[in-house]
Amino acid sequence: MPTTDSPMRTLDEHRAAALALAAPLPEVVVGLDAALGAVLAQDVRTSERLPRWDNSAMDGYAVRADDVRDATAGAPVTLRVVADLPAGTSGTPTVEPGTAARIMTGAPVPPGADTVVPVEDTDAGTVTVQVRAAKAIGSHVRRAGEDASPGDLVVAAGTLLGPAHVAAVASVGVADVPVHRRPRVAVVSTGDELVPPGTPLAHGQIPDSNSWLLAAAVRDAGGEPVRLGPVGDDPDALRDLLRGLDDDTDVDAVVTSGGVSVGAFDVVKAALRDEPGVDFLPVAVQPGKPQGLGRLPGGTPVFALPGNPVSSFVSFEVFVRPALLRMRGLADVERPTTTAVVDDGWRTPPGRAQVMPVRFVRPYVARDDRGTAGPASLSTAPGTADARPPHVVRATAGGSGSHLVARLAVAEGLAVVPAEIEQVAPGDRVTVLRIAP
Amino acid sequence: MPTTDSPMRTLDEHRAAALALAAPLPEVVVGLDAALGAVLAQDVRTSERLPRWDNSAMDGYAVRADDVRDATAGAPVTLRVVADLPAGTSGTPTVEPGTAARIMTGAPVPPGADTVVPVEDTDAGTVTVQVRAAKAIGSHVRRAGEDASPGDLVVAAGTLLGPAHVAAVASVGVADVPVHRRPRVAVVSTGDELVPPGTPLAHGQIPDSNSWLLAAAVRDAGGEPVRLGPVGDDPDALRDLLRGLDDDTDVDAVVTSGGVSVGAFDVVKAALRDEPGVDFLPVAVQPGKPQGLGRLPGGTPVFALPGNPVSSFVSFEVFVRPALLRMRGLADVERPTTTAVVDDGWRTPPGRAQVMPVRFVRPYVARDDRGTAGPASLSTAPGTADARPPHVVRATAGGSGSHLVARLAVAEGLAVVPAEIEQVAPGDRVTVLRIAP
């Protein structure tokens, strides 16, 4: 039945409803090799001081500062070399007055020594060594505990683990990393007209692209897609499929595309018509007005998106992605935004927010100034980097173009135009969600 | 032997030398499920018009515009419904004068019809239908070819494939995607002091974190790491290991950490001393001054990085990552940059560029204005988004801190300070490579 006369939810209201379906998934323990890109579920703390012991910050000689207090280039002090101390050494000879130990960066400072003389300030001797410069006591020694004390926080729960976080966890001897499980998300595209890409097409058939779009978007959001599409326009078969997914404890969410509109063959709507936990309703947004949202009887969140590729794409971005990021355990579920100047201009629908795929005309920052063909200079002088706002134009020329999947590929951002705006003019500023890396 | 008196390469010169070792890897064909994050090796073009045939942009009725030219809400025109046309239909009944076909979004417009009347402008009848509004000829019909013509470029070679690109490739029926092979990168950390994380530590031992750091950084750069560390300070054993990697045609590059300095136990330097293709030399950068770079006899690029974790991290970022991105087939191998205002200040080494890990004090864009705890409002009015420059402070308090791995984890960017600057003062602007998502 037509639902266009129902009161419409706002974009923000529907986002809030979608996000309310999501909660951080339970903790699992993974190895360091699987930690990158996961979200830490518990604080990682150090149980020891870091560094664990006084150690050398330089390659050189561990000495007693008092022994070399009068050393100069013209009047070097000669010490007897009593040991070689590579990093990893466990022998700890005592440095008595008049002696030195050859020491490498990172090696424990031996008993008796209080100072390190860099090799550059010596003759690099191996039996005796001439020290050519005095050093303040403690020079070039990294003190035990100067990085962290026992119990100090190293990486906080909720952190998205990048390479440096993985290294920090490893550096405190933690090999089993408590992270939130990643969401497994079933993806179902619907429509009798859809055939797998690469299959010869009969008249009226098109290749399925939405299941690939949504599966890739799930993976890009840090989830694990289970791609099940395309399925045909048979409500009973789809209902059975969705029930099976709801019963599968390995499936954390279901995303469908198509079949949610006012047409006579809207399969997702028909399949879920009798589910009290799932609502189909219009949202005041373009594209993406018809939406289904809720929980299947077993509690699995279901996001029923419209089938036009651009509508599916935009709906995923603004409604599904934040929910998946929350399931992963992230507190900040937002895309980064920037303010951009519009170079073209377009009409927007009265009373509906608009989410317009755009591309940047002038790169976001001073990329072009550095060039891309040759090796770039990183040594840009402070103050010269470009801080002007970027400019954008629509990615899909010629209207909202919700079917123009081939042109969607150039989108680098989504301009969000509030419902009360009816016209975006050249020179206007818009808020852009940055969706390209 | 000490090499600190040799003329030093600049940061940019060493970057150029590192990048010169890299070339795009050969093409492989992958399925659509493995295409996300790969770089397209050949242009993908459409062999057909897109859309392939005139189709309906709405759920409604395919009619002859002439039949409904006098229709109004007060005086509807009644037409006989001769067919139901769901999307995916292959039957094509002709719409004769006085008739209409019920049609769903995306279904081919049948012969005879030239216009679609949305269901909202009808009584939604199934035997006969009352049309309540006149429509200009061609209304709500997507014309064949309005998106693309045969031969048109859909996604260009060199594109990093995101979800929308994968969908665009699928939409033109391409299931086998030609992409550049991802680089397989062997990672070797060195040092007798290193033991696997989780192993009990003897005095002088520390957990290996660099092999995990670099393996994660390789993966983060889109490569496939082969983690082999830690290995001990035995030059002969390391030489054999590196020769084996050089002979392995599956290994595209080797990254080592440690053993490149002026110490007496510098194992990487010792193992590669007689390799004419590999240079060990000082680079005018802090951290990361001692570097090894070149090709093993079989041609495999080797990046020999210093062993302090922060030095390894920074060296990977500025020397190795761009080379891996080039191997993947990307033209733009740069991190995005931004200009930031420094809130603290620090001394920088005379005559050397500095790459300082920093964190953002005020978020990069208007994130805070939107809040993170509740559902965000996307409908920010144009012009209100925050365009002020972000502020940064050092991630590792207390000097360059190249051993402070636990604090490195908070770094969100790398401030690049030119060699001619000796002091960064509060309020100065610096160029920051953004390394956090």
CSV table of N, CA and C in Angstrom, one decimal, chain A residues 35-138:
chain,number,residue,atom,x,y,z
A,35,ALA,N,45.2,-8.7,15.4
A,35,ALA,CA,44.7,-7.6,16.2
A,35,ALA,C,44.6,-6.3,15.4
A,36,LEU,N,45.3,-6.2,14.3
A,36,LEU,CA,45.2,-4.9,13.5
A,36,LEU,C,43.8,-4.7,13.1
A,37,GLY,N,43.2,-3.5,13.3
A,37,GLY,CA,41.9,-3.2,12.9
A,37,GLY,C,40.8,-3.7,13.8
A,38,ALA,N,41.1,-4.4,14.8
A,38,ALA,CA,40.1,-4.8,15.8
A,38,ALA,C,40.1,-3.7,16.9
A,39,VAL,N,39.1,-3.8,17.8
A,39,VAL,CA,38.9,-2.8,18.8
A,39,VAL,C,39.1,-3.4,20.2
A,40,LEU,N,40.0,-2.8,20.9
A,40,LEU,CA,40.4,-3.4,22.2
A,40,LEU,C,39.2,-3.5,23.2
A,41,ALA,N,39.0,-4.6,23.8
A,41,ALA,CA,37.8,-4.8,24.7
A,41,ALA,C,38.2,-4.5,26.2
A,42,GLN,N,39.5,-4.6,26.5
A,42,GLN,CA,39.9,-4.3,27.9
A,42,GLN,C,41.2,-3.5,27.8
A,43,ASP,N,41.3,-2.6,28.8
A,43,ASP,CA,42.6,-1.9,28.9
A,43,ASP,C,43.8,-2.8,29.0
A,44,VAL,N,44.8,-2.5,28.2
A,44,VAL,CA,46.1,-3.2,28.4
A,44,VAL,C,47.0,-2.3,29.2
A,45,ARG,N,47.5,-2.9,30.3
A,45,ARG,CA,48.4,-2.1,31.2
A,45,ARG,C,49.7,-2.9,31.3
A,46,THR,N,50.7,-2.1,31.7
A,46,THR,CA,52.0,-2.8,31.9
A,46,THR,C,52.1,-3.3,33.3
A,47,SER,N,52.7,-4.5,33.4
A,47,SER,CA,52.9,-5.1,34.8
A,47,SER,C,54.3,-4.7,35.3
A,48,GLU,N,55.1,-4.1,34.5
A,48,GLU,CA,56.5,-3.8,34.9
A,48,GLU,C,56.8,-2.3,34.6
A,49,ARG,N,57.9,-1.9,35.1
A,49,ARG,CA,58.4,-0.6,34.7
A,49,ARG,C,58.8,-0.7,33.2
A,50,LEU,N,58.7,0.4,32.5
A,50,LEU,CA,59.3,0.5,31.1
A,50,LEU,C,60.1,1.7,31.0
A,51,PRO,N,61.4,1.6,30.6
A,51,PRO,CA,62.1,0.4,30.4
A,51,PRO,C,62.2,-0.4,31.6
A,52,ARG,N,62.5,-1.7,31.5
A,52,ARG,CA,62.5,-2.6,32.6
A,52,ARG,C,63.8,-2.4,33.5
A,53,TRP,N,64.8,-1.9,32.9
A,53,TRP,CA,66.1,-1.6,33.7
A,53,TRP,C,66.8,-0.4,33.0
A,54,ASP,N,67.7,0.3,33.8
A,54,ASP,CA,68.5,1.3,33.2
A,54,ASP,C,69.2,0.7,31.9
A,55,ASN,N,69.1,1.4,30.8
A,55,ASN,CA,69.8,0.9,29.7
A,55,ASN,C,70.4,2.0,28.8
A,56,SER,N,71.3,1.7,27.9
A,56,SER,CA,72.0,2.7,27.2
A,56,SER,C,71.2,3.2,26.0
A,57,ALA,N,71.3,4.5,25.9
A,57,ALA,CA,70.6,5.2,24.8
A,57,ALA,C,71.5,5.3,23.5
A,58,MET,N,72.7,4.9,23.7
A,58,MET,CA,73.7,5.1,22.6
A,58,MET,C,74.6,3.8,22.5
A,59,ASP,N,75.3,3.7,21.4
A,59,ASP,CA,76.4,2.8,21.3
A,59,ASP,C,77.6,3.5,21.9
A,60,GLY,N,78.3,2.9,22.8
A,60,GLY,CA,79.4,3.6,23.5
A,60,GLY,C,80.0,2.8,24.6
A,61,TYR,N,80.3,3.5,25.7
A,61,TYR,CA,81.0,2.9,26.9
A,61,TYR,C,80.3,3.3,28.1
A,62,ALA,N,79.9,2.3,28.9
A,62,ALA,CA,79.4,2.6,30.3
A,62,ALA,C,80.5,2.9,31.2
A,63,VAL,N,80.5,4.0,31.9
A,63,VAL,CA,81.6,4.5,32.7
A,63,VAL,C,81.0,5.0,34.0
A,64,ARG,N,81.9,5.4,34.9
A,64,ARG,CA,81.6,6.2,36.1
A,64,ARG,C,81.9,7.6,35.7
A,65,ALA,N,80.9,8.5,35.9
A,65,ALA,CA,81.1,9.9,35.4
A,65,ALA,C,82.3,10.5,36.1
A,66,ASP,N,82.5,10.1,37.3
A,66,ASP,CA,83.6,10.7,38.1
A,66,ASP,C,84.9,10.4,37.5
A,67,ASP,N,85.0,9.3,36.8
A,67,ASP,CA,86.3,8.9,36.2
A,67,ASP,C,86.7,9.8,35.0
A,68,VAL,N,85.7,10.4,34.3
A,68,VAL,CA,85.9,11.1,33.1
A,68,VAL,C,85.6,12.6,33.2
A,69,ARG,N,85.5,13.1,34.4
A,69,ARG,CA,85.1,14.5,34.6
A,69,ARG,C,86.1,15.4,34.1
A,70,ASP,N,87.4,15.0,33.9
A,70,ASP,CA,88.4,16.0,33.4
A,70,ASP,C,88.8,15.7,31.9
A,71,ALA,N,88.0,14.7,31.3
A,71,ALA,CA,88.4,14.3,29.9
A,71,ALA,C,88.1,15.5,28.9
A,72,THR,N,89.1,15.7,28.0
A,72,THR,CA,88.9,16.6,26.9
A,72,THR,C,89.5,16.0,25.7
A,73,ALA,N,89.3,16.6,24.5
A,73,ALA,CA,89.9,16.0,23.3
A,73,ALA,C,91.4,16.1,23.4
A,74,GLY,N,91.9,17.2,24.0
A,74,GLY,CA,93.3,17.3,24.1
A,74,GLY,C,93.9,16.4,25.2
A,75,ALA,N,93.1,16.1,26.2
A,75,ALA,CA,93.7,15.3,27.3
A,75,ALA,C,92.7,14.2,27.6
A,76,PRO,N,92.6,13.2,26.8
A,76,PRO,CA,91.7,12.1,27.0
A,76,PRO,C,92.0,11.3,28.2
A,77,VAL,N,91.0,10.7,28.8
A,77,VAL,CA,91.2,9.8,29.9
A,77,VAL,C,91.1,8.3,29.4
A,78,THR,N,92.1,7.5,29.8
A,78,THR,CA,92.1,6.1,29.4
A,78,THR,C,91.5,5.2,30.5
A,79,LEU,N,90.6,4.4,30.0
A,79,LEU,CA,90.0,3.4,30.9
A,79,LEU,C,90.2,2.0,30.4
A,80,ARG,N,90.2,1.0,31.3
A,80,ARG,CA,90.4,-0.4,30.9
A,80,ARG,C,89.0,-0.9,30.5
A,81,VAL,N,88.9,-1.6,29.4
A,81,VAL,CA,87.6,-2.2,28.9
A,81,VAL,C,87.5,-3.6,29.5
A,82,VAL,N,86.5,-3.7,30.4
A,82,VAL,CA,86.3,-5.0,31.1
A,82,VAL,C,85.3,-5.9,30.6
A,83,ALA,N,84.5,-5.4,29.7
A,83,ALA,CA,83.4,-6.2,29.1
A,83,ALA,C,82.8,-5.6,27.8
A,84,ASP,N,82.3,-6.5,27.0
A,84,ASP,CA,81.4,-6.1,25.9
A,84,ASP,C,80.0,-6.4,26.2
A,85,LEU,N,79.1,-5.4,26.1
A,85,LEU,CA,77.7,-5.6,26.5
A,85,LEU,C,76.8,-5.4,25.3
A,86,PRO,N,76.6,-6.4,24.5
A,86,PRO,CA,75.6,-6.2,23.4
A,86,PRO,C,74.2,-6.1,24.1
A,87,ALA,N,73.2,-5.6,23.3
A,87,ALA,CA,71.8,-5.7,23.8
A,87,ALA,C,71.5,-7.2,23.9
A,88,GLY,N,70.7,-7.5,25.0
A,88,GLY,CA,70.4,-8.9,25.2
A,88,GLY,C,71.4,-9.7,26.1
A,89,THR,N,72.4,-9.0,26.5
A,89,THR,CA,73.4,-9.6,27.4
A,89,THR,C,72.7,-9.9,28.7
A,90,SER,N,73.2,-11.0,29.4
A,90,SER,CA,72.7,-11.2,30.7
A,90,SER,C,73.8,-11.2,31.8
A,91,GLY,N,75.0,-11.2,31.3
A,91,GLY,CA,76.2,-11.0,32.2
A,91,GLY,C,76.3,-9.6,32.7
A,92,THR,N,76.6,-9.4,33.9
A,92,THR,CA,76.6,-8.0,34.4
A,92,THR,C,77.9,-7.8,35.2
A,93,PRO,N,79.0,-7.6,34.6
A,93,PRO,CA,80.3,-7.4,35.3
A,93,PRO,C,80.2,-6.0,35.9
A,94,THR,N,80.8,-5.8,37.1
A,94,THR,CA,80.8,-4.5,37.7
A,94,THR,C,81.8,-3.6,37.1
A,95,VAL,N,81.4,-2.3,36.9
A,95,VAL,CA,82.4,-1.3,36.4
A,95,VAL,C,83.0,-0.7,37.6
A,96,GLU,N,84.3,-1.1,37.9
A,96,GLU,CA,85.0,-0.5,39.0
A,96,GLU,C,85.7,0.8,38.5
A,97,PRO,N,86.1,1.6,39.5
A,97,PRO,CA,86.8,2.8,39.1
A,97,PRO,C,88.0,2.5,38.2
A,98,GLY,N,88.1,3.3,37.1
A,98,GLY,CA,89.2,3.2,36.1
A,98,GLY,C,88.9,2.2,35.0
A,99,THR,N,87.7,1.7,35.0
A,99,THR,CA,87.3,0.7,34.0
A,99,THR,C,86.0,1.2,33.2
A,100,ALA,N,85.8,0.6,32.1
A,100,ALA,CA,84.6,0.9,31.3
A,100,ALA,C,84.1,-0.4,30.7
A,101,ALA,N,82.8,-0.4,30.3
A,101,ALA,CA,82.3,-1.6,29.5
A,101,ALA,C,81.7,-1.1,28.2
A,102,ARG,N,82.2,-1.8,27.2
A,102,ARG,CA,81.6,-1.4,25.8
A,102,ARG,C,80.1,-1.8,25.9
A,103,ILE,N,79.3,-0.9,25.4
A,103,ILE,CA,77.8,-1.1,25.6
A,103,ILE,C,77.1,-0.7,24.3
A,104,MET,N,76.1,-1.5,24.0
A,104,MET,CA,75.3,-1.2,22.8
A,104,MET,C,73.9,-0.6,23.2
A,105,THR,N,73.3,0.2,22.3
A,105,THR,CA,72.0,0.8,22.5
A,105,THR,C,71.1,-0.3,23.0
A,106,GLY,N,70.4,0.0,24.1
A,106,GLY,CA,69.4,-0.9,24.7
A,106,GLY,C,69.9,-1.9,25.7
A,107,ALA,N,71.2,-2.1,25.8
A,107,ALA,CA,71.8,-3.0,26.8
A,107,ALA,C,71.7,-2.5,28.2
A,108,PRO,N,71.5,-3.3,29.2
A,108,PRO,CA,71.4,-2.9,30.6
A,108,PRO,C,72.8,-2.2,31.0
A,109,VAL,N,72.6,-1.1,31.7
A,109,VAL,CA,73.8,-0.4,32.2
A,109,VAL,C,74.4,-1.3,33.4
A,110,PRO,N,75.6,-1.7,33.4
A,110,PRO,CA,76.1,-2.6,34.4
A,110,PRO,C,76.3,-1.9,35.7
A,111,PRO,N,76.3,-2.7,36.8
A,111,PRO,CA,76.5,-2.2,38.1
A,111,PRO,C,77.8,-1.4,38.2
A,112,GLY,N,77.8,-0.3,38.9
A,112,GLY,CA,79.0,0.5,39.1
A,112,GLY,C,79.0,1.7,38.1
A,113,ALA,N,78.5,1.5,36.9
A,113,ALA,CA,78.5,2.5,35.9
A,113,ALA,C,77.3,3.4,36.1
A,114,ASP,N,77.4,4.7,35.8
A,114,ASP,CA,76.2,5.6,35.9
A,114,ASP,C,76.0,6.5,34.7
A,115,THR,N,76.8,6.3,33.7
A,115,THR,CA,76.9,7.2,32.6
A,115,THR,C,77.3,6.5,31.3
A,116,VAL,N,76.9,6.9,30.2
A,116,VAL,CA,77.3,6.3,28.9
A,116,VAL,C,78.0,7.4,28.1
A,117,VAL,N,79.2,7.1,27.6
A,117,VAL,CA,80.0,8.0,26.7
A,117,VAL,C,79.8,7.4,25.3
A,118,PRO,N,79.2,8.2,24.4
A,118,PRO,CA,79.0,7.7,23.0
A,118,PRO,C,80.3,7.4,22.3
A,119,VAL,N,80.3,6.4,21.4
A,119,VAL,CA,81.5,6.0,20.8
A,119,VAL,C,82.1,7.1,20.0
A,120,GLU,N,81.4,8.1,19.6
A,120,GLU,CA,81.9,9.2,18.9
A,120,GLU,C,82.9,10.1,19.7
A,121,ASP,N,82.7,10.0,21.0
A,121,ASP,CA,83.6,10.8,21.9
A,121,ASP,C,84.7,9.9,22.5
A,122,THR,N,85.1,8.8,21.7
A,122,THR,CA,86.2,7.9,22.2
A,122,THR,C,87.0,7.5,21.0
A,123,ASP,N,88.0,6.7,21.3
A,123,ASP,CA,88.8,6.1,20.2
A,123,ASP,C,88.3,4.8,19.8
A,124,ALA,N,87.2,4.4,20.3
A,124,ALA,CA,86.5,3.1,20.0
A,124,ALA,C,87.4,1.9,20.3
A,125,GLY,N,88.3,2.0,21.4
A,125,GLY,CA,89.2,1.0,21.7
A,125,GLY,C,88.5,-0.3,22.3
A,126,THR,N,89.1,-1.4,22.2
A,126,THR,CA,88.5,-2.6,22.8
A,126,THR,C,89.2,-3.2,24.0
A,127,VAL,N,90.5,-2.8,24.1
A,127,VAL,CA,91.3,-3.3,25.3
A,127,VAL,C,91.3,-2.2,26.3
A,128,THR,N,91.8,-1.0,25.9
A,128,THR,CA,91.6,0.2,26.6
A,128,THR,C,90.8,1.2,25.7
A,129,VAL,N,90.2,2.2,26.4
A,129,VAL,CA,89.5,3.2,25.6
A,129,VAL,C,89.9,4.6,26.0
A,130,GLN,N,90.1,5.5,25.0
A,130,GLN,CA,90.4,6.9,25.4
A,130,GLN,C,89.0,7.6,25.3
A,131,VAL,N,88.7,8.2,26.4
A,131,VAL,CA,87.5,9.1,26.5
A,131,VAL,C,87.9,10.5,26.3
A,132,ARG,N,87.2,11.2,25.3
A,132,ARG,CA,87.7,12.6,25.0
A,132,ARG,C,86.8,13.7,25.5
A,133,ALA,N,85.7,13.3,26.2
A,133,ALA,CA,84.8,14.4,26.7
A,133,ALA,C,84.2,14.0,28.1
A,134,ALA,N,84.1,14.9,28.9
A,134,ALA,CA,83.4,14.7,30.2
A,134,ALA,C,81.9,14.6,29.9
A,135,LYS,N,81.2,13.9,30.8
A,135,LYS,CA,79.7,13.7,30.7
A,135,LYS,C,79.1,13.9,32.1
A,136,ALA,N,78.0,14.6,32.1
A,136,ALA,CA,77.2,14.7,33.3
A,136,ALA,C,76.7,13.3,33.7
A,137,ILE,N,76.7,13.1,35.0
A,137,ILE,CA,76.2,11.8,35.5
A,137,ILE,C,74.8,11.5,35.0
A,138,GLY,N,74.6,10.3,34.5
A,138,GLY,CA,73.4,9.9,33.9
A,138,GLY,C,73.2,10.1,32.4
